[in-house]
Amino acid sequence: MGKIWAVCSGSGGVGKSTIALSLAAGAAKEGKRVVLLDASGISRSCDLMLGMESIVVFDMVDVVSRQADMEAAVYRVPGHEGLRFACASLQDSIPVAELASAMLALHSMCDILVIDLPTGQTDLGADLLREGDEHIVITRPDDASIRAAERIMMRCVGESVGTSLVINRISREHVKRGYQHSQDAVQMTLDRMAIGCIPEDAAIAAAQCRGIPAIECDGPARTALRDLLKSLLGSG
């Protein structure tokens, strides 16, 4: 089985899904077999960003309840060789831990399973995560997001898997004006070095409108996201 990158956050609006999709698309472009699982239920957005909202019909709940087989519920992503997409549930935010058999099957299908977890959740069940897997905690550099990230990271203490910090949507101008904290200040507050610091970038929204992942946008965030991907691919 391959690695699991569980992308999580303590608060909404931090760009969690954007980063999860970027990591999945980027890893597939590097030749990895990747499955991106959107576990956010009714709040999911990865299918929209991929332009697959009208294609996805079956989910992992259907697989577990034997209403569909796994092949029918895992979709090839147009324009992204090596990348497949699945939803935990199309209706509700079903805890991933309740889909153990489907999760193990997904895990066996790929080199990297990227999970876009619901806001505030980290639990994947006792038998899924192993050494070498990662919780990737996304935060903005503001007080509310940092506090929420701290609570999420505390839940991961004592687990055998890694917990990595990514600071997203940071703006030099906002830091200068005191509207945001600096990278150093966030790292000091959370007592964790960030493996990625992604700048605020209007090119991301422009790319997503065209169905292009942020990691392939034309702005400065592209370099930062690619550096983040290299760091994760090089770990373990």
Coordinates of C-alpha atoms in Angstrom, one line a residue:
M1 CA 0.0 0.0 0.0
G2 CA 1.1 3.6 -0.7
K3 CA 1.2 6.7 1.5
I4 CA -1.8 8.6 2.9
W5 CA -1.8 12.4 2.9
A6 CA -4.7 13.5 5.2
V7 CA -5.3 17.2 4.5
C8 CA -7.1 18.8 7.4
S9 CA -7.8 22.2 9.0
G10 CA -9.4 23.5 12.2
S11 CA -11.4 26.3 10.4
G12 CA -12.9 26.9 7.0
G13 CA -11.7 29.2 4.3
V14 CA -8.0 28.3 4.7
G15 CA -7.7 26.7 1.2
K16 CA -7.6 23.1 2.4
S17 CA -9.4 21.6 -0.6
T18 CA -7.4 23.7 -3.0
I19 CA -4.2 22.3 -1.5
A20 CA -5.4 18.8 -1.4
L21 CA -6.3 18.9 -5.1
S22 CA -3.0 20.5 -6.0
L23 CA -1.0 17.8 -4.1
A24 CA -3.0 15.1 -5.8
A25 CA -2.7 16.5 -9.3
G26 CA 1.0 17.3 -8.8
A27 CA 1.8 13.9 -7.5
A28 CA 0.0 12.3 -10.5
K29 CA 2.0 14.5 -12.9
E30 CA 5.1 13.1 -11.2
G31 CA 4.1 9.6 -12.3
K32 CA 2.4 8.5 -9.1
R33 CA -0.9 6.6 -9.0
V34 CA -3.1 8.9 -7.0
V35 CA -6.6 8.7 -5.6
L36 CA -8.1 12.0 -4.3
L37 CA -10.9 11.3 -1.8
D38 CA -13.2 14.2 -0.9
A39 CA -14.6 13.4 2.5
S40 CA -16.3 16.7 3.1
G41 CA -19.8 15.5 2.2
I42 CA -22.3 18.2 1.2
S43 CA -19.5 20.8 1.7
R44 CA -17.3 19.1 -0.9
S45 CA -15.7 21.2 -3.6
C46 CA -13.0 19.1 -5.3
D47 CA -15.5 17.7 -7.8
L48 CA -16.5 21.3 -8.7
M49 CA -12.8 22.3 -9.1
L50 CA -12.3 19.3 -11.4
G51 CA -15.5 20.0 -13.4
M52 CA -16.8 16.6 -12.4
E53 CA -19.9 17.6 -10.4
S54 CA -22.3 16.1 -13.0
I55 CA -20.2 12.9 -13.4
V56 CA -19.9 11.7 -9.8
V57 CA -22.9 9.5 -9.0
F58 CA -21.7 6.8 -6.6
D59 CA -19.7 7.2 -3.4
M60 CA -17.9 5.1 -0.8
V61 CA -21.2 4.7 1.1
D62 CA -22.6 3.0 -1.9
V63 CA -19.6 0.7 -2.1
V64 CA -19.9 -0.2 1.6
S65 CA -23.7 -0.8 1.3
R66 CA -23.0 -2.8 -1.9
Q67 CA -25.1 -0.5 -4.1
A68 CA -22.0 -0.1 -6.4
D69 CA -18.7 -1.7 -6.8
M70 CA -15.4 0.1 -6.2
E71 CA -14.7 0.6 -9.9
A72 CA -17.9 2.4 -10.5
A73 CA -17.3 4.8 -7.6
V74 CA -13.7 5.8 -8.4
Y75 CA -13.5 8.1 -11.4
R76 CA -10.7 8.9 -13.8
V77 CA -10.0 12.6 -13.9
P78 CA -10.0 14.0 -17.4
G79 CA -6.7 15.6 -18.4
H80 CA -4.9 14.1 -15.4
E81 CA -3.3 10.8 -16.2
G82 CA -2.8 8.7 -13.1
L83 CA -5.3 10.6 -11.0
R84 CA -8.6 9.2 -9.8
F85 CA -11.3 10.9 -7.8
A86 CA -13.8 9.6 -5.2
C87 CA -16.2 10.9 -2.6
A88 CA -16.8 9.5 0.8
S89 CA -20.4 10.6 0.7
L90 CA -22.3 12.8 -1.7
Q91 CA -24.9 13.7 1.0
D92 CA -23.4 13.7 4.5
S93 CA -20.0 14.2 6.2
I94 CA -19.6 10.5 7.0
P95 CA -16.5 10.0 9.2
V96 CA -13.9 8.2 7.2
A97 CA -13.4 5.8 10.1
E98 CA -16.9 4.4 9.4
L99 CA -15.8 3.4 5.9
A100 CA -12.9 1.1 6.9
S101 CA -13.3 -1.5 4.2
A102 CA -13.7 1.0 1.4
M103 CA -10.7 3.0 2.6
L104 CA -8.5 0.0 2.7
A105 CA -9.5 -0.9 -0.8
L106 CA -8.8 2.7 -2.0
H107 CA -5.5 2.6 -0.3
S108 CA -4.5 -0.6 -2.1
M109 CA -5.2 1.0 -5.5
C110 CA -2.7 3.8 -5.4
D111 CA 0.8 5.0 -4.5
I112 CA -0.7 8.0 -2.7
L113 CA -4.2 8.5 -1.2
V114 CA -4.9 12.2 -0.7
I115 CA -7.9 12.7 1.7
D116 CA -9.6 16.1 1.9
L117 CA -11.0 15.8 5.4
P118 CA -14.0 17.7 6.7
T119 CA -13.1 20.9 8.6
G120 CA -12.2 20.0 12.2
Q121 CA -11.7 16.2 11.6
T122 CA -8.6 14.1 11.8
D123 CA -9.7 10.6 12.6
L124 CA -9.1 8.0 9.9
G125 CA -9.6 4.9 12.1
A126 CA -7.1 2.8 14.0
D127 CA -6.0 0.5 11.1
L128 CA -5.5 2.9 8.2
L129 CA -2.7 5.3 9.0
R130 CA 0.8 3.9 9.3
E131 CA 4.3 5.2 9.8
G132 CA 5.2 7.3 6.8
D133 CA 1.7 8.7 6.4
E134 CA 1.0 12.4 7.1
H135 CA -1.6 14.7 8.6
I136 CA -1.2 17.9 6.7
V137 CA -2.6 20.8 8.7
I138 CA -3.5 23.9 6.7
T139 CA -3.8 27.3 8.4
R140 CA -4.1 30.9 7.4
P141 CA -1.8 33.3 9.3
D142 CA -4.5 34.9 11.4
D143 CA -5.5 34.5 15.0
A144 CA -8.7 32.4 14.5
S145 CA -7.1 30.0 12.0
I146 CA -4.0 29.6 14.1
R147 CA -6.0 28.8 17.2
A148 CA -8.0 26.2 15.3
A149 CA -4.9 24.7 13.8
E150 CA -3.4 24.3 17.3
R151 CA -6.4 22.3 18.4
I152 CA -6.2 20.1 15.4
M153 CA -2.5 19.4 15.9
M154 CA -3.1 18.5 19.5
R155 CA -5.4 15.7 18.4
C156 CA -2.6 14.2 16.4
V157 CA -0.1 14.1 19.3
G158 CA 1.0 10.6 20.1
E159 CA 0.2 9.1 16.7
S160 CA 2.9 7.2 14.7
V161 CA 2.2 9.3 11.6
G162 CA 3.7 12.7 10.9
T163 CA 2.0 16.0 11.3
S164 CA 3.0 18.7 8.9
L165 CA 2.1 22.4 8.9
V166 CA 1.3 24.4 5.8
I167 CA 0.7 28.2 6.0
N168 CA -1.6 29.3 3.2
R169 CA -2.8 32.6 1.8
I170 CA -0.1 34.7 3.3
S171 CA 0.4 38.2 2.0
R172 CA 3.5 40.3 2.5
E173 CA 1.4 43.5 2.5
H174 CA -1.0 42.1 5.1
V175 CA 1.9 41.0 7.3
K176 CA 3.6 44.4 6.9
R177 CA 0.3 46.2 7.9
G178 CA -0.3 43.9 10.8
Y179 CA -3.3 42.2 9.4
Q180 CA -1.6 38.8 9.3
H181 CA 1.2 37.1 11.3
S182 CA 4.5 36.4 9.7
Q183 CA 5.6 32.8 8.9
D184 CA 8.1 32.9 11.9
A185 CA 5.3 34.1 14.3
V186 CA 3.0 31.3 13.1
Q187 CA 5.7 28.7 13.5
M188 CA 6.6 30.0 17.0
T189 CA 3.0 30.0 18.1
L190 CA 2.4 26.4 16.9
D191 CA 5.8 25.2 17.8
R192 CA 6.2 23.6 14.4
M193 CA 8.2 24.5 11.3
A194 CA 6.1 24.8 8.2
I195 CA 6.9 22.6 5.3
G196 CA 5.1 25.0 3.0
C197 CA 4.2 28.7 3.0
I198 CA 1.8 29.5 0.1
P199 CA 1.3 33.2 -0.9
E200 CA -2.0 34.8 -1.6
D201 CA -2.4 34.6 -5.4
A202 CA -5.2 35.9 -7.6
A203 CA -4.0 33.5 -10.3
I204 CA -5.4 30.6 -8.3
A205 CA -9.0 31.7 -8.7
A206 CA -8.4 32.4 -12.4
A207 CA -6.9 28.9 -12.9
Q208 CA -9.7 27.2 -11.0
C209 CA -12.4 28.9 -13.2
R210 CA -10.7 27.1 -16.1
G211 CA -10.6 23.8 -14.2
I212 CA -6.8 24.0 -13.6
P213 CA -5.4 23.1 -10.2
A214 CA -3.6 25.8 -8.2
I215 CA -0.3 24.0 -8.6
E216 CA -0.5 24.7 -12.3
C217 CA -1.5 28.4 -12.0
D218 CA 0.5 31.2 -13.6
G219 CA 1.3 33.0 -10.3
P220 CA 3.8 32.8 -7.4
A221 CA 1.7 30.2 -5.6
R222 CA 2.7 27.6 -8.2
T223 CA 6.4 27.6 -7.1
A224 CA 5.4 27.3 -3.4
L225 CA 3.0 24.5 -4.1
R226 CA 5.5 22.6 -6.2
D227 CA 8.1 23.0 -3.4
L228 CA 5.6 21.6 -0.9
L229 CA 4.9 18.6 -3.1
K230 CA 8.7 17.9 -3.5
S231 CA 9.0 18.0 0.3
L232 CA 6.2 15.5 0.8
L233 CA 7.4 13.2 -2.0
G234 CA 10.9 13.3 -0.6
S235 CA 9.8 12.5 3.0
G236 CA 9.8 8.9 4.3

